[in-house]
Short mmCIF file of C-alpha atoms in Angstrom, two decimals:
data_model
loop_
_atom_site.label_atom_id
_atom_site.label_comp_id
_atom_site.label_asym_id
_atom_site.label_seq_id
_atom_site.Cartn_x
_atom_site.Cartn_y
_atom_site.Cartn_z
CA MET A 15 0.00 0.00 0.00
CA SER A 16 1.42 3.40 -1.00
CA THR A 17 1.92 6.32 1.40
CA ARG A 18 -0.85 8.18 -0.39
CA GLU A 19 -3.26 5.26 0.06
CA LYS A 20 -2.40 5.05 3.77
CA GLU A 21 -3.32 8.70 4.19
CA TYR A 22 -6.86 8.07 2.96
CA GLY A 23 -9.43 7.54 5.70
CA PHE A 24 -11.96 4.70 5.79
CA LEU A 25 -14.73 6.67 4.07
CA ARG A 26 -12.58 7.81 1.16
CA SER A 27 -10.94 4.42 0.73
CA ASN A 28 -14.34 2.67 0.60
CA ALA A 29 -16.39 5.43 -1.03
CA LEU A 30 -17.50 3.39 -4.06
CA SER A 31 -19.03 0.53 -2.06
CA LEU A 32 -20.48 2.95 0.52
CA VAL A 33 -22.09 5.15 -2.14
CA PHE A 34 -23.69 2.20 -3.88
CA GLY A 35 -24.72 0.70 -0.55
CA GLY A 36 -26.47 3.95 0.30
CA LEU A 37 -28.09 4.14 -3.13
CA PHE A 38 -29.26 0.54 -2.74
CA LEU A 39 -30.95 1.29 0.60
CA ALA A 40 -32.49 4.50 -0.75
CA THR A 41 -33.91 2.84 -3.85
CA LEU A 42 -35.12 -0.20 -1.90
CA GLY A 43 -36.92 2.19 0.46
CA GLY A 44 -38.34 4.04 -2.53
CA GLN A 45 -39.59 0.78 -3.99
CA ALA A 46 -41.27 -0.09 -0.68
CA LEU A 47 -42.99 3.29 -0.32
CA SER A 48 -44.11 3.57 -3.93
CA GLY A 49 -45.24 -0.06 -3.98
CA GLN A 50 -47.29 0.45 -0.83
CA ALA A 51 -48.85 3.56 -2.34
CA ASP A 52 -49.74 1.66 -5.52
CA VAL A 53 -51.27 -1.23 -3.58
CA ASN A 54 -53.27 1.13 -1.37
CA ALA A 55 -54.59 2.99 -4.40
CA GLN A 56 -55.92 -0.33 -5.68
CA GLN A 57 -57.26 -1.23 -2.23
CA THR A 58 -59.14 2.08 -2.03
CA ALA A 59 -60.53 1.67 -5.54
CA ASN A 60 -61.85 -1.76 -4.55
CA GLY A 61 -63.35 -0.48 -1.30
CA LEU A 62 -60.81 -2.33 0.86
CA GLU A 63 -58.71 -1.27 3.84
CA PRO A 64 -55.22 0.11 3.09
CA VAL A 65 -52.21 -1.98 4.12
CA SER A 66 -49.44 -0.78 6.42
CA LEU A 67 -45.85 -0.44 5.24
CA LEU A 68 -44.81 -3.39 7.43
CA ASP A 69 -47.56 -5.57 5.97
CA TYR A 70 -46.52 -4.60 2.46
CA VAL A 71 -42.77 -5.21 2.83
CA THR A 72 -43.44 -8.64 4.36
CA SER A 73 -45.88 -9.59 1.63
CA SER A 74 -45.16 -12.09 -1.15
CA SER A 75 -45.87 -9.35 -3.70
CA PHE A 76 -43.01 -7.18 -2.47
CA GLY A 77 -40.75 -10.18 -1.91
CA VAL A 78 -41.09 -11.55 -5.41
CA ASP A 79 -40.42 -8.14 -7.01
CA VAL A 80 -37.22 -7.70 -4.97
CA MET A 81 -35.92 -11.25 -5.41
CA GLU A 82 -36.57 -11.31 -9.15
CA ASN A 83 -34.38 -8.25 -9.60
CA TRP A 84 -31.63 -9.52 -7.33
CA GLN A 85 -31.38 -12.92 -8.99
CA SER A 86 -31.19 -11.43 -12.47
CA GLU A 87 -28.34 -9.14 -11.40
CA TYR A 88 -26.35 -12.00 -9.89
CA LEU A 89 -27.00 -14.09 -13.01
CA GLN A 90 -25.59 -11.24 -15.09
CA PHE A 91 -22.37 -11.08 -13.08
CA PHE A 92 -22.01 -14.86 -12.89
CA LEU A 93 -22.28 -15.27 -16.67
CA PHE A 94 -20.09 -12.25 -17.44
CA ILE A 95 -17.31 -13.34 -15.06
CA PHE A 96 -17.10 -16.84 -16.55
CA ALA A 97 -17.78 -15.84 -20.17
CA THR A 98 -14.96 -13.29 -20.24
CA VAL A 99 -12.47 -16.02 -19.35
CA TRP A 100 -13.05 -17.66 -22.73
CA VAL A 101 -14.69 -15.19 -25.13
CA VAL A 102 -13.46 -11.78 -26.25
CA GLN A 103 -14.73 -8.62 -27.91
CA ARG A 104 -12.03 -6.85 -29.91
CA GLY A 105 -11.75 -3.20 -28.89
CA SER A 106 -13.74 -3.47 -25.66
CA SER A 107 -12.35 -2.42 -22.29
CA GLU A 108 -14.60 -5.14 -20.83
CA SER A 109 -12.70 -7.90 -22.64
CA LYS A 110 -9.28 -9.54 -22.67
CA LYS A 111 -7.22 -9.23 -25.84
CA PRO A 112 -7.88 -11.77 -28.62
CA GLY A 113 -5.46 -14.66 -28.16
CA GLU A 114 -5.45 -14.34 -24.35
CA GLU A 115 -8.52 -16.51 -23.80
CA GLY A 116 -8.35 -19.02 -20.98
CA THR A 117 -7.37 -19.17 -17.32
CA GLU A 118 -3.76 -18.00 -17.93
CA THR A 119 -0.60 -19.46 -16.40
CA ASP A 120 0.24 -19.62 -12.70
CA GLU A 121 2.96 -17.07 -13.31
CA GLU A 122 0.55 -14.63 -14.95
CA GLN A 123 -1.94 -15.14 -12.13
CA ARG A 124 0.75 -15.00 -9.40
CA VAL A 125 -0.33 -18.18 -7.64
CA GLY A 126 1.59 -20.97 -5.96
CA ARG A 127 5.35 -20.48 -6.25
CA TYR A 128 4.80 -17.30 -8.26
CA ALA A 129 2.84 -15.60 -5.46
CA THR A 130 4.33 -12.56 -3.77
CA LYS A 131 4.48 -11.70 -0.08
CA ASP A 132 1.40 -9.50 -0.57
CA SER A 133 -0.63 -12.24 -2.26
CA PRO A 134 -3.65 -13.65 -0.40
CA ALA A 135 -2.77 -16.69 1.72
CA TRP A 136 -4.88 -19.08 -0.38
CA ALA A 137 -3.17 -17.86 -3.57
CA ARG A 138 0.15 -19.01 -2.05
CA ALA A 139 -1.16 -22.25 -0.53
CA GLY A 140 -1.53 -24.34 -3.68
CA GLY A 141 -3.77 -27.38 -4.07
CA TRP A 142 -7.54 -27.24 -3.56
CA ARG A 143 -7.38 -23.95 -1.65
CA THR A 144 -5.77 -22.08 -4.53
CA ALA A 145 -8.06 -23.81 -7.04
CA LEU A 146 -11.11 -22.75 -5.02
CA PHE A 147 -9.86 -19.21 -4.39
CA SER A 148 -9.04 -18.86 -8.09
CA ARG A 149 -12.73 -19.28 -8.91
CA SER A 150 -14.26 -17.86 -5.73
CA LEU A 151 -15.76 -14.70 -7.26
CA GLY A 152 -17.65 -16.52 -9.97
CA LEU A 153 -18.72 -19.29 -7.60
CA LEU A 154 -20.07 -16.73 -5.12
CA MET A 155 -22.05 -14.96 -7.85
CA GLY A 156 -23.42 -18.31 -8.99
CA ALA A 157 -24.38 -19.30 -5.44
CA LEU A 158 -26.07 -15.94 -4.84
CA PHE A 159 -27.98 -16.34 -8.10
CA LEU A 160 -29.24 -19.78 -7.06
CA LEU A 161 -30.22 -18.57 -3.59
CA THR A 162 -32.09 -15.51 -4.88
CA TRP A 163 -33.64 -17.59 -7.68
CA ALA A 164 -34.94 -20.02 -5.06
CA ALA A 165 -36.23 -17.14 -2.91
CA SER A 166 -37.95 -15.53 -5.90
CA SER A 167 -39.58 -18.84 -6.82
CA VAL A 168 -40.96 -19.24 -3.28
CA ALA A 169 -42.19 -15.64 -3.13
CA GLY A 170 -43.64 -15.92 -6.63
CA TRP A 171 -45.35 -19.17 -5.66
CA ALA A 172 -46.98 -17.49 -2.65
CA ALA A 173 -48.09 -14.51 -4.74
CA PHE A 174 -49.44 -16.81 -7.47
CA ASN A 175 -51.45 -18.85 -4.99
CA THR A 176 -52.86 -15.69 -3.41
CA GLU A 177 -54.22 -14.74 -6.83
CA GLN A 178 -55.47 -18.28 -7.40
CA LEU A 179 -57.44 -18.23 -4.15
CA ALA A 180 -58.79 -14.74 -4.84
CA GLU A 181 -60.14 -16.07 -8.16
CA ARG A 182 -61.53 -19.19 -6.43
CA GLN A 183 -59.06 -21.49 -8.16
CA ASP A 184 -56.99 -24.27 -6.60
CA PRO A 185 -53.50 -23.37 -5.35
CA VAL A 186 -50.50 -25.19 -6.83
CA SER A 187 -47.48 -26.81 -5.22
CA TRP A 188 -44.05 -25.17 -5.40
CA VAL A 189 -42.89 -27.76 -7.92
CA GLY A 190 -46.08 -27.17 -9.87
CA TYR A 191 -45.44 -23.42 -9.86
CA LEU A 192 -41.99 -23.97 -11.42
CA GLY A 193 -43.81 -25.29 -14.46
CA GLU A 194 -46.23 -22.36 -14.65
CA ALA A 195 -45.91 -19.75 -17.39
CA ASP A 196 -46.16 -17.05 -14.70
CA PHE A 197 -42.83 -18.11 -13.16
CA TRP A 198 -40.92 -18.26 -16.43
CA ASN A 199 -42.49 -15.07 -17.75
CA ARG A 200 -41.26 -13.23 -14.63
CA SER A 201 -37.80 -14.80 -14.95
CA PHE A 202 -37.27 -14.11 -18.64
CA GLN A 203 -38.47 -10.52 -18.26
CA ASN A 204 -35.57 -9.88 -15.90
CA TRP A 205 -32.95 -12.05 -17.59
CA GLN A 206 -33.35 -10.56 -21.05
CA SER A 207 -32.75 -7.03 -19.77
CA GLU A 208 -29.51 -8.11 -18.07
CA MET A 209 -28.21 -9.79 -21.23
CA LEU A 210 -29.01 -6.63 -23.20
CA ALA A 211 -27.23 -4.41 -20.68
CA VAL A 212 -24.04 -6.50 -20.58
CA GLY A 213 -23.87 -6.92 -24.34
CA SER A 214 -24.50 -3.22 -24.90
CA MET A 215 -21.76 -2.22 -22.47
CA ALA A 216 -19.25 -4.55 -24.11
CA ILE A 217 -19.83 -3.19 -27.61
CA PHE A 218 -20.39 0.47 -26.74
CA ALA A 219 -17.07 0.47 -24.86
CA VAL A 220 -15.36 -0.17 -28.20
CA PHE A 221 -16.43 3.13 -29.75
CA LEU A 222 -17.36 5.43 -26.85
CA ARG A 223 -15.38 6.81 -23.90
CA GLN A 224 -15.91 8.09 -20.36
CA ARG A 225 -12.92 10.11 -19.29
CA GLY A 226 -11.42 8.97 -15.98
CA SER A 227 -13.53 5.82 -15.63
CA PRO A 228 -11.85 2.40 -15.29
CA GLU A 229 -14.81 1.00 -17.22
CA SER A 230 -13.67 2.93 -20.30
CA LYS A 231 -10.53 3.08 -22.41
CA PRO A 232 -8.48 6.30 -22.31
CA VAL A 233 -10.13 8.88 -24.57
CA GLY A 234 -7.35 8.95 -27.16
CA VAL A 235 -6.87 5.20 -27.53
CA ALA A 236 -7.80 3.63 -30.88
CA HIS A 237 -11.10 1.80 -31.17
CA ASP A 238 -9.49 -1.59 -31.80
CA VAL A 239 -7.30 -1.51 -28.66
CA THR A 240 -8.66 -4.22 -26.34
CA GLY A 241 -8.61 -4.67 -22.57
CA GLN A 242 -7.14 -1.27 -21.74
CA THR A 243 -8.82 0.95 -19.13
CA GLY A 244 -8.56 4.66 -18.35
#
């Protein structure tokens, strides 16, 4: 760590994660308040009692909306992390250079006997620990996707059965719900938007720039330069 980095306090050193953590809480709160208002407008129109904020945020309706968005985001990162190991986009800052596909050598990745004194302990350890640590980011994103997918399916199942009962139809089992068009319609609505966003970012980064951002190439770099960030 450089002297300049040591001089930075906790807030400045972690500003990116703190800012997005704050934005996440603010937007989640906004979703809760606006969702409650929407539900209560419908309740009033139907001559029913309004629901409290606590009742709304613990409802299956709110739960399925939140979980569907979370699982699609984790799916996006999971696929992007693993895909960019093996596939490239010439000219994109989001891609490795053509010809560099693959997991790279131990020397390039600084693992095992090529690790430095500053390397994480599991990068130096070798064996199963290094193998696991070498894939830990993608595995975590995959696990989070599966967990949030399962949570969204349970919440969606509860919401679906609430509608079934309101329409005097028989509820379905969780396994039965996984075969319902409602479940897959909800899933594909979220997944397709994530695939569009990732693909758009990869190709737009070839031709467009954002000065000072590590997600963009330097402004003056040629369009066909790949894997370089500003």
